[in-house]
CSV table of N, CA and C in Angstrom, one decimal:
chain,number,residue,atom,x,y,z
G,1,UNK,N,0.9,-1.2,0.0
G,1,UNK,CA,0.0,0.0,0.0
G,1,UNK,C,0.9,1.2,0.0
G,2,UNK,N,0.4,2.3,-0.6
G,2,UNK,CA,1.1,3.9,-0.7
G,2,UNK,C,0.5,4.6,-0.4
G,3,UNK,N,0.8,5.9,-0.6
G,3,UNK,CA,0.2,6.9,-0.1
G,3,UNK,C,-1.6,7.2,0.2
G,4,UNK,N,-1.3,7.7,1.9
G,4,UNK,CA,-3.3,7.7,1.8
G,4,UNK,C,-3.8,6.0,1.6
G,5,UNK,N,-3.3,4.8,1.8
G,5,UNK,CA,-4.0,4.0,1.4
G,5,UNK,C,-4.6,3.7,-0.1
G,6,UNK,N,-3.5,4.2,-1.0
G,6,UNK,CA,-4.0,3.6,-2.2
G,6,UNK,C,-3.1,2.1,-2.5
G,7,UNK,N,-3.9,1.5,-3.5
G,7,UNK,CA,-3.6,0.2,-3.5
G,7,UNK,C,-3.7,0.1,-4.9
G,8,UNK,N,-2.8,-1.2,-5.2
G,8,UNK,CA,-2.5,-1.2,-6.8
G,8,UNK,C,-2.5,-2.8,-7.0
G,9,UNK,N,-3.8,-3.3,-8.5
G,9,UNK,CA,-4.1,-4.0,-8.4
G,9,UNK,C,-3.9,-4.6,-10.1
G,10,UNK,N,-3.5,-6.2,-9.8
G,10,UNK,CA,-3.6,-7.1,-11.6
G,10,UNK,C,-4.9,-7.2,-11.5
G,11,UNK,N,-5.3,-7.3,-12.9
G,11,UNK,CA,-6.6,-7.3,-13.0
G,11,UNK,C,-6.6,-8.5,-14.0
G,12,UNK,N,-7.1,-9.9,-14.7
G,12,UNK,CA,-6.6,-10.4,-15.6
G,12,UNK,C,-8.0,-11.0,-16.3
G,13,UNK,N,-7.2,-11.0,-17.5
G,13,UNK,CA,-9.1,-11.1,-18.7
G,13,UNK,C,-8.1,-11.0,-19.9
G,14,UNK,N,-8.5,-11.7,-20.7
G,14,UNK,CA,-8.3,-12.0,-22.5
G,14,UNK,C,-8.7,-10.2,-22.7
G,15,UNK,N,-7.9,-10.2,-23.8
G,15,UNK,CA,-7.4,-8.9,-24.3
G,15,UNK,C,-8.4,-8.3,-25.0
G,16,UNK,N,-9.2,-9.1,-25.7
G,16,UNK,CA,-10.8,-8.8,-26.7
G,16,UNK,C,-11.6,-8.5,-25.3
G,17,UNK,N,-11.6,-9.2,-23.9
G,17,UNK,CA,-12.7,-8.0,-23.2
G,17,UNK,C,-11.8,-6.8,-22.6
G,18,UNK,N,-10.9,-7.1,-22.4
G,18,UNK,CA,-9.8,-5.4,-22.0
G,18,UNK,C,-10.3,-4.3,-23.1
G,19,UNK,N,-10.3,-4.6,-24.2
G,19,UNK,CA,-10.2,-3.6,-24.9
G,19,UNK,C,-11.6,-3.3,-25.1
G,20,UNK,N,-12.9,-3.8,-24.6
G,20,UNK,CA,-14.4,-3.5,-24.7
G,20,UNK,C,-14.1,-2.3,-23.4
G,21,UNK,N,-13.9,-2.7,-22.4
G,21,UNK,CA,-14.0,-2.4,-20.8
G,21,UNK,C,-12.9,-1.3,-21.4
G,22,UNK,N,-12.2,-0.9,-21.7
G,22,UNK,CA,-11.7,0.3,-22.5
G,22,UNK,C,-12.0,1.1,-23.2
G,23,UNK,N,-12.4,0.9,-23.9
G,23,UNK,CA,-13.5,1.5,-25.0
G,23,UNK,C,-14.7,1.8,-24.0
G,24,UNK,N,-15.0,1.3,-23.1
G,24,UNK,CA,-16.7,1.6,-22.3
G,24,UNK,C,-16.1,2.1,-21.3
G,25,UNK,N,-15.2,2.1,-20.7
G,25,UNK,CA,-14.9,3.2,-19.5
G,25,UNK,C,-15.2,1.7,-17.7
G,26,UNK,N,-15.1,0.8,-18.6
G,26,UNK,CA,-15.1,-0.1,-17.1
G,26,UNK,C,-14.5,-1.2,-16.8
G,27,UNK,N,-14.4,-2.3,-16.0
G,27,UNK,CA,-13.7,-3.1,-16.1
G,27,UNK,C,-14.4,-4.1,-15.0
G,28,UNK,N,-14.4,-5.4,-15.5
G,28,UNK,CA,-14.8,-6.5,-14.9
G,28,UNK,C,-13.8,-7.7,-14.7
G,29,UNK,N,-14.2,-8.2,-13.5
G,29,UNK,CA,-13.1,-9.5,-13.5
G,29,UNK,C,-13.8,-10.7,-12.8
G,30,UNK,N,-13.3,-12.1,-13.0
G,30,UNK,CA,-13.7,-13.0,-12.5
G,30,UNK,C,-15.1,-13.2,-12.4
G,31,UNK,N,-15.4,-13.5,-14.4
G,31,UNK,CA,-16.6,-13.7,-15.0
G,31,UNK,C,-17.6,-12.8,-14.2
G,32,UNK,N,-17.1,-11.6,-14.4
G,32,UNK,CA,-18.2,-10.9,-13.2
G,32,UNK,C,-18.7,-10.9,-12.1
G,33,UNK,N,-18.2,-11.4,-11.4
G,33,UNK,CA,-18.1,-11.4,-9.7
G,33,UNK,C,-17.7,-9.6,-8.9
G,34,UNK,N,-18.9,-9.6,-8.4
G,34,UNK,CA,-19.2,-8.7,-7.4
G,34,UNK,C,-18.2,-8.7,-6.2
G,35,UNK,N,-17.6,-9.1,-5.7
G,35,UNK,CA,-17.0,-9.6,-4.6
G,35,UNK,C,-15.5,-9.0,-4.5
G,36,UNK,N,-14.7,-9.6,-5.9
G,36,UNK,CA,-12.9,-8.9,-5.8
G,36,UNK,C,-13.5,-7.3,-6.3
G,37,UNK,N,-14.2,-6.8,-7.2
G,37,UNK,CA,-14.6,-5.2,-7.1
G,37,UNK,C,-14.6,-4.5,-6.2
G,38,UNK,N,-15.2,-5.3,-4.8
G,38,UNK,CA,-15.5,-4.5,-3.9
G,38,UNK,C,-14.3,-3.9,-3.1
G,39,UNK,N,-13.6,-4.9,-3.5
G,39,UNK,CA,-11.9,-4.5,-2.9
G,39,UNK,C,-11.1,-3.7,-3.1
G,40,UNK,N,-11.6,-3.4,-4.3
G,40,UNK,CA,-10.9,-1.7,-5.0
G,40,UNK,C,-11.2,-0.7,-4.8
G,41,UNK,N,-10.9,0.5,-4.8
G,41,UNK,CA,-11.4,1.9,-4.0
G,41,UNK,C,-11.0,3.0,-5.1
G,42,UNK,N,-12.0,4.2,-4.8
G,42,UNK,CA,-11.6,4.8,-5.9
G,42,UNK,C,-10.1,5.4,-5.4
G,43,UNK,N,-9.8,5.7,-6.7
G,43,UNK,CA,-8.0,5.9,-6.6
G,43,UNK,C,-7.2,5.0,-6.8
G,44,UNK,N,-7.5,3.7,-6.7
G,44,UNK,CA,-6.5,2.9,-6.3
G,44,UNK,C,-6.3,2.5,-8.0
G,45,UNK,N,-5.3,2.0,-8.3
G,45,UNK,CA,-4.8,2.1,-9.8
G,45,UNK,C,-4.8,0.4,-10.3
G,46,UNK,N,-4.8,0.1,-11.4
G,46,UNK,CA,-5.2,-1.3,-11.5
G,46,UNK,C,-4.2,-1.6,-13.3
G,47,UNK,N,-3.7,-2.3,-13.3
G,47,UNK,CA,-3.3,-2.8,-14.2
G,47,UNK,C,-3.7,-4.2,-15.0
G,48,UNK,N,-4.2,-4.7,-16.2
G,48,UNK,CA,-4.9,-5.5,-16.8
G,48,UNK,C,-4.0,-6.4,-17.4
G,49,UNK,N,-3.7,-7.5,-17.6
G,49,UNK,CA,-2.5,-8.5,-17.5
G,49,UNK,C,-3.6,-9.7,-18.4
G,50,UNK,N,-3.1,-9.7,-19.7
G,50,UNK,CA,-4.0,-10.7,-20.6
G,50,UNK,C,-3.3,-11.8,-21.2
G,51,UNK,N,-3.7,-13.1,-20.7
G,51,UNK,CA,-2.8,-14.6,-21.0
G,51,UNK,C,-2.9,-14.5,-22.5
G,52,UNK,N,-4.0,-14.2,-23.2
G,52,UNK,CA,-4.5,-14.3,-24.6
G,52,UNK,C,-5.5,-13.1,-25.1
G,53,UNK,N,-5.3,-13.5,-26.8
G,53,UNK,CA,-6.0,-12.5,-27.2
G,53,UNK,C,-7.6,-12.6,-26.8
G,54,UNK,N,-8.4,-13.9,-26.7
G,54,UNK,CA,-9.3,-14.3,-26.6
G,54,UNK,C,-9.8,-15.4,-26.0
G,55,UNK,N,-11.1,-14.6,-25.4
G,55,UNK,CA,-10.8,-15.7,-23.9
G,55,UNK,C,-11.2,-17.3,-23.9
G,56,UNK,N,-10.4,-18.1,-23.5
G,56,UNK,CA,-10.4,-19.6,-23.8
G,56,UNK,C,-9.4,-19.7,-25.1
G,57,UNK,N,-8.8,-18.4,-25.7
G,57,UNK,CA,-7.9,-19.2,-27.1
G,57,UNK,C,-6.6,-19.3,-26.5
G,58,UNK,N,-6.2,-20.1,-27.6
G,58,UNK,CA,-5.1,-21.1,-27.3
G,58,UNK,C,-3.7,-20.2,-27.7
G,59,UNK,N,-3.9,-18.9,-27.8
G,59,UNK,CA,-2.6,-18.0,-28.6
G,59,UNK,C,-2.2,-17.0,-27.3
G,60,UNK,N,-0.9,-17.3,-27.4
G,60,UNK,CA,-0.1,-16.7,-25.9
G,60,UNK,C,0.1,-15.7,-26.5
G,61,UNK,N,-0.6,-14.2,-25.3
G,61,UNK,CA,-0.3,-13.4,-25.8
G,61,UNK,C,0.5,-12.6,-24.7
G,62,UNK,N,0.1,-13.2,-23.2
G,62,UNK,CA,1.0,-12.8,-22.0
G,62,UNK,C,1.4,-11.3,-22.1
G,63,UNK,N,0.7,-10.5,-21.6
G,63,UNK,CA,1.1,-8.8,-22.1
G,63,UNK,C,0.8,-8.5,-21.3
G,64,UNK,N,0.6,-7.5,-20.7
G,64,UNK,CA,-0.4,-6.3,-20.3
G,64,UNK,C,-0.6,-5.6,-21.3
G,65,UNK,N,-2.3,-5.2,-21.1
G,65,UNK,CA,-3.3,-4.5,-22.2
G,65,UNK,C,-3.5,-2.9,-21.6
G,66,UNK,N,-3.3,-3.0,-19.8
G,66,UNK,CA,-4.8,-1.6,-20.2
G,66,UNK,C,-4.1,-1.4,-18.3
G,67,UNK,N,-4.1,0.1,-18.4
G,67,UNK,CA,-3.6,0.7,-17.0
G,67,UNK,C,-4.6,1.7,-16.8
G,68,UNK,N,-5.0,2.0,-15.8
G,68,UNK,CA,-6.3,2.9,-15.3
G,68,UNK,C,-6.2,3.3,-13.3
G,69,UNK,N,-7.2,4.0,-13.3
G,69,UNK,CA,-7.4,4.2,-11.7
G,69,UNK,C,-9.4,4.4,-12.0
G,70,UNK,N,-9.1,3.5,-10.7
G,70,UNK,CA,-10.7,3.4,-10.7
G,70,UNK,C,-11.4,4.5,-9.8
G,71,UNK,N,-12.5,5.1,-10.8
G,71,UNK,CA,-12.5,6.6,-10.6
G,71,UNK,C,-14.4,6.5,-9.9
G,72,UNK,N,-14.7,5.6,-9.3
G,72,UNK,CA,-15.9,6.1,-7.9
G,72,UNK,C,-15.6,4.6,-7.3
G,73,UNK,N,-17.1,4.8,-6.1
G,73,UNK,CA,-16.9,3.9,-4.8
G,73,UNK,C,-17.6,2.8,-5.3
G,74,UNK,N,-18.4,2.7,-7.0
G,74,UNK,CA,-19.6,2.0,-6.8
G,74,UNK,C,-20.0,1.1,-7.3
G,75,UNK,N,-19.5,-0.2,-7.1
G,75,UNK,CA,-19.8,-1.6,-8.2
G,75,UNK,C,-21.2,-1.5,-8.2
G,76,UNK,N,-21.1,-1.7,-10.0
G,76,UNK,CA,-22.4,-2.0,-10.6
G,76,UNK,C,-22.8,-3.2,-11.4
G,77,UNK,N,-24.4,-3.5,-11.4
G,77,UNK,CA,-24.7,-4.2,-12.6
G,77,UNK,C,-25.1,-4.1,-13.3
G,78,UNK,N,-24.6,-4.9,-14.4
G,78,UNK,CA,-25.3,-4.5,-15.9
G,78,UNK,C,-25.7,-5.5,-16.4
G,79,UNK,N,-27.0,-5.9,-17.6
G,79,UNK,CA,-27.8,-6.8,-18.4
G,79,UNK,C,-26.9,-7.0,-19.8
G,80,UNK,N,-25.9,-8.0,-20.0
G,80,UNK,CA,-26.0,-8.0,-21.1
G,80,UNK,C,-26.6,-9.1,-21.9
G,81,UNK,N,-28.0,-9.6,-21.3
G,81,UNK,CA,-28.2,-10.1,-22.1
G,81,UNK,C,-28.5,-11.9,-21.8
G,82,UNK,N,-29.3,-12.7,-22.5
G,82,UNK,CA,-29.3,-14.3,-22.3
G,82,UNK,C,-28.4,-14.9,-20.4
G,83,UNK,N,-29.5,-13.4,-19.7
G,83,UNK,CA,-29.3,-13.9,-18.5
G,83,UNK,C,-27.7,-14.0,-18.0
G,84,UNK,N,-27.1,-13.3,-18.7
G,84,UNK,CA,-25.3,-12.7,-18.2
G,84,UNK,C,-25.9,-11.0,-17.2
G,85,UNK,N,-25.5,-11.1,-16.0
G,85,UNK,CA,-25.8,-10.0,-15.2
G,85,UNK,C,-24.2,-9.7,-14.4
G,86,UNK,N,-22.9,-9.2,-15.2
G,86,UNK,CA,-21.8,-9.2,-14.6
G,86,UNK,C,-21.9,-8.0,-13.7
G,87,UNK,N,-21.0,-8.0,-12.8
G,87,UNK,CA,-20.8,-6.6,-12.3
G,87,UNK,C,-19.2,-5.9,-12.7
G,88,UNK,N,-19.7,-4.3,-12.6
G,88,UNK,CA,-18.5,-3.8,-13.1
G,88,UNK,C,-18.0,-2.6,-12.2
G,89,UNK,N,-16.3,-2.1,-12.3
G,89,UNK,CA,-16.3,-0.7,-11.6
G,89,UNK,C,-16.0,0.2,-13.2
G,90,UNK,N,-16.0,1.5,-12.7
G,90,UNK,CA,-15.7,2.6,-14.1
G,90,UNK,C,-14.4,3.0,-13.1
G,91,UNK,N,-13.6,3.0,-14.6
G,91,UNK,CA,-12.2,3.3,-14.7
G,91,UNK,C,-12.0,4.4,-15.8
G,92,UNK,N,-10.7,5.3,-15.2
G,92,UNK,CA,-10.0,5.9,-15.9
G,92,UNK,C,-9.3,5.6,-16.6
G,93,UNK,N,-9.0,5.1,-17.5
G,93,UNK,CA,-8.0,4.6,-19.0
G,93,UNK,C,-6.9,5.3,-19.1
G,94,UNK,N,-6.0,5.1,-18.9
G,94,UNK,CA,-4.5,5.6,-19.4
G,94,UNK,C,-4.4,5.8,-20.9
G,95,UNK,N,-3.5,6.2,-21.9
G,95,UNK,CA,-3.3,6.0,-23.3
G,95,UNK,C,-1.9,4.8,-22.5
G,96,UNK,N,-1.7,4.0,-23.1
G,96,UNK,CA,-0.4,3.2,-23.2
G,96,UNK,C,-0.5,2.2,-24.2
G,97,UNK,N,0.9,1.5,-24.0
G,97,UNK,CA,1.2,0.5,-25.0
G,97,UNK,C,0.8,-1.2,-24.5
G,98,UNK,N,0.7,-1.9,-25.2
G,98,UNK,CA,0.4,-3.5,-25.1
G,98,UNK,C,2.0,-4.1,-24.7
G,99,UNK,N,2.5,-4.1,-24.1
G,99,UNK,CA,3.8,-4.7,-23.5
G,99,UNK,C,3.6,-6.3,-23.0
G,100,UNK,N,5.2,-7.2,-23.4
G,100,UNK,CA,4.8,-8.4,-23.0
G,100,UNK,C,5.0,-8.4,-21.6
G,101,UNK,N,4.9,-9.3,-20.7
G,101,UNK,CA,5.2,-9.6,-19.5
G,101,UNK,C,6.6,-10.1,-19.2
G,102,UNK,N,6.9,-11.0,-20.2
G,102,UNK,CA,8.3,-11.6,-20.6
G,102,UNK,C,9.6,-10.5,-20.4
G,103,UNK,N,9.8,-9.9,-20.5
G,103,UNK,CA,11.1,-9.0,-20.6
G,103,UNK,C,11.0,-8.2,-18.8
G,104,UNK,N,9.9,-8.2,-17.9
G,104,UNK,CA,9.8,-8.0,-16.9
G,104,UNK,C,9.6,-9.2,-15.7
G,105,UNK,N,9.8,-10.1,-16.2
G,105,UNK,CA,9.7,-11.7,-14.8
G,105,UNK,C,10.2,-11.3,-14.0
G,106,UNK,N,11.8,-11.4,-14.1
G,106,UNK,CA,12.9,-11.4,-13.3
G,106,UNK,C,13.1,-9.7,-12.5
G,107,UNK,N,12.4,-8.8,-12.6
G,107,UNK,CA,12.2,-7.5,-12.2
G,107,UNK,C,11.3,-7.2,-11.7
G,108,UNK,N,10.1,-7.8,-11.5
G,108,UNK,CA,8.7,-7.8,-10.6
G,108,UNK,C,8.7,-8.9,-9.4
G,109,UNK,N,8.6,-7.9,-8.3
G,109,UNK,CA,8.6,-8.6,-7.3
G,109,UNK,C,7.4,-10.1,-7.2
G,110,UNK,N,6.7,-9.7,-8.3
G,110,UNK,CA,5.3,-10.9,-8.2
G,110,UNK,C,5.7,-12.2,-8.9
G,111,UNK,N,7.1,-11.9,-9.7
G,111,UNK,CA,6.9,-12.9,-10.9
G,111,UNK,C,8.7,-13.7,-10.4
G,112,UNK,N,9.2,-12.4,-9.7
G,112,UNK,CA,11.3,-12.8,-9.9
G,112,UNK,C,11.4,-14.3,-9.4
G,113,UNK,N,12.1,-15.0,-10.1
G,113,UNK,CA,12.7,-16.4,-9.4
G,113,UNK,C,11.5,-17.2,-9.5
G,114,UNK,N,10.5,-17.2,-9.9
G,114,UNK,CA,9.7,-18.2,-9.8
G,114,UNK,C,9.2,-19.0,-11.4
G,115,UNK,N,9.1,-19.8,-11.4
G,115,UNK,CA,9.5,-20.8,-12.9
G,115,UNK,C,7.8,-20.6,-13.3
G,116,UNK,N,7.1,-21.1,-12.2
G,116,UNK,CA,5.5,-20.7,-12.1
G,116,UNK,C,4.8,-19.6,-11.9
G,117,UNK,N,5.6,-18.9,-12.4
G,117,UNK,CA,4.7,-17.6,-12.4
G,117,UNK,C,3.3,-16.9,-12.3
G,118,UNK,N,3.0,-17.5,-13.4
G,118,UNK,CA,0.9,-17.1,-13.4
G,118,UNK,C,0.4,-18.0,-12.8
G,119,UNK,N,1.0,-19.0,-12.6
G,119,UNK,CA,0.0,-19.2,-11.4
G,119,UNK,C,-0.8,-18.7,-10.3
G,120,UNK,N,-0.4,-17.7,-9.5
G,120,UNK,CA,-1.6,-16.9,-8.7
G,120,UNK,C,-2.7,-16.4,-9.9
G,121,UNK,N,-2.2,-16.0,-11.2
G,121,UNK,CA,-3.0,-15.5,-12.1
G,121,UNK,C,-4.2,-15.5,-12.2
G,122,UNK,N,-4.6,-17.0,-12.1
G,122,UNK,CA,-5.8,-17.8,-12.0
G,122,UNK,C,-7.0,-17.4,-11.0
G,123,UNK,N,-6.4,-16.6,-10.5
G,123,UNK,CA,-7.5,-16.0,-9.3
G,123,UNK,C,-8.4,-14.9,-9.6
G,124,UNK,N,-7.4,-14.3,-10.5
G,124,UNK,CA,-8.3,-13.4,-11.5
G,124,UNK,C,-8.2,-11.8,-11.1
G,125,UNK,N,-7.9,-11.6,-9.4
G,125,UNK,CA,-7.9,-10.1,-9.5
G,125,UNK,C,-6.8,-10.5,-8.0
G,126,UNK,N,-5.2,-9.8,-8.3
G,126,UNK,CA,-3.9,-9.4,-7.6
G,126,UNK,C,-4.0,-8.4,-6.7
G,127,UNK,N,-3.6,-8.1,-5.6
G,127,UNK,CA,-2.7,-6.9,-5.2
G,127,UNK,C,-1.2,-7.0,-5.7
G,128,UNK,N,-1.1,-5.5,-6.4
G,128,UNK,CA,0.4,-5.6,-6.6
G,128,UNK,C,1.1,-4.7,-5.5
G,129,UNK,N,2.6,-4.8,-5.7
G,129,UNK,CA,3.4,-4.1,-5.1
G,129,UNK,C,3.3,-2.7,-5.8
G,130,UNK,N,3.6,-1.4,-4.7
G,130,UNK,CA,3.9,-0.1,-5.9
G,130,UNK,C,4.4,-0.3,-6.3
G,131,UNK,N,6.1,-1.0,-6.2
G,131,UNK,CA,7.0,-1.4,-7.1
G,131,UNK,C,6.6,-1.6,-8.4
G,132,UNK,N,5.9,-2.9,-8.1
G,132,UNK,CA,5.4,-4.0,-9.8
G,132,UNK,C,4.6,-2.5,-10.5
G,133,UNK,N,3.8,-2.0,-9.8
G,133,UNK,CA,2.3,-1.1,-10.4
G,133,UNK,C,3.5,-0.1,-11.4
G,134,UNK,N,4.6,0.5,-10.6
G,134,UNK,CA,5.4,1.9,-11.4
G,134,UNK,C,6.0,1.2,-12.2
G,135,UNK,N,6.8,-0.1,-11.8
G,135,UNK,CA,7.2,-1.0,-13.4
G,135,UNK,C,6.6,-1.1,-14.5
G,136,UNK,N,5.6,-2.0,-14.1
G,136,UNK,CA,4.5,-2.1,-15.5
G,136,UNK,C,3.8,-0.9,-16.1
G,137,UNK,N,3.8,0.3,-15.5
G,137,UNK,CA,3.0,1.8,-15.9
G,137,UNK,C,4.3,2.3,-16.5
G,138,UNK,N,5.4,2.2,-16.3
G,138,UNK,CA,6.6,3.0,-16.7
G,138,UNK,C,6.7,2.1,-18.0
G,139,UNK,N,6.9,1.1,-17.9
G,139,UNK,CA,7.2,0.4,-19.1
G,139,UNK,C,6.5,0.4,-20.6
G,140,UNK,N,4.9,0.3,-20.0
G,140,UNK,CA,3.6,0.9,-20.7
G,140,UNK,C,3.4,2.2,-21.2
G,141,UNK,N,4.7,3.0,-21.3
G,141,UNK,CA,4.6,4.3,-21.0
G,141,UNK,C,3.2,4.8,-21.0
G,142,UNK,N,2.6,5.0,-19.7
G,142,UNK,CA,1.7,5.4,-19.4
G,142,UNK,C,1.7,6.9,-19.4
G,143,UNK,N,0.7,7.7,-20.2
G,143,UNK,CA,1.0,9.3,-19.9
G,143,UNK,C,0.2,9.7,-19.5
């Protein structure tokens, strides 16, 4: 945690919904579960970490997609439809770049020395280190 209790968070989802939730100004995780959202606060900055381009495909794309700060207090729901009711927070969007993860392992305190890396991945929503969060934002040249 940093200053004032802000907190910096992986957020992880195939790259085809990062870039919806970018384009719409929000961001959902773990098939829309209400519950890791609630965890986030506004301010707190969140970074989007995508295994693939598309969710369930089989094409490594291992990057980070999408850097933001989540900008109110207020998980919501939305209808999209054949009985899908995910929940979402609204985010601030950064401009930055699609960077691999690869060239940063050994330099993030989340990933250094470990062979198994994404493994926590699978949980779907991280606390990061400020460390890892100014890594991956610097890297992303985030402006």
């Amino acid at each position: 945690m940093s200053e004032r209790g802000r907190k910096y968070w992986l957020a992880i989802a195939s790259a085809d919904h990062v870039q919806r939730g970018r384009a719409e100004g929000f961001m959902q995780v773990c098939h829309g579960k209400s519950a890791p959202l609630r965890r986030l606060k506004s301010g707190d900055g969140v970074i989007y970490y995508s295994p693939a381009m598309i969710m369930g495909g089989k094409d490594r794309l291992q990057s980070f997609t999408a850097q933001g700060v989540i900008s109110n207090h207020a998980v919501y729901q939305v209808d999209m439809g054949q009985g899908f009711l995910p929940y979402r927070r609204d985010v601030q969007w950064n401009d930055t770049m699609i960077i691999s993860i690869c060239p940063l392992l050994d330099r993030l305190e989340l990933t250094r020395g470990k062979t198994n890396w994404a493994y926590p991945f699978r949980f779907g929503l991280l606390e990061l280190s400020e460390h890892d969060f100014k890594l991956i934002a610097e890297a992303m040249a985030v402006t």
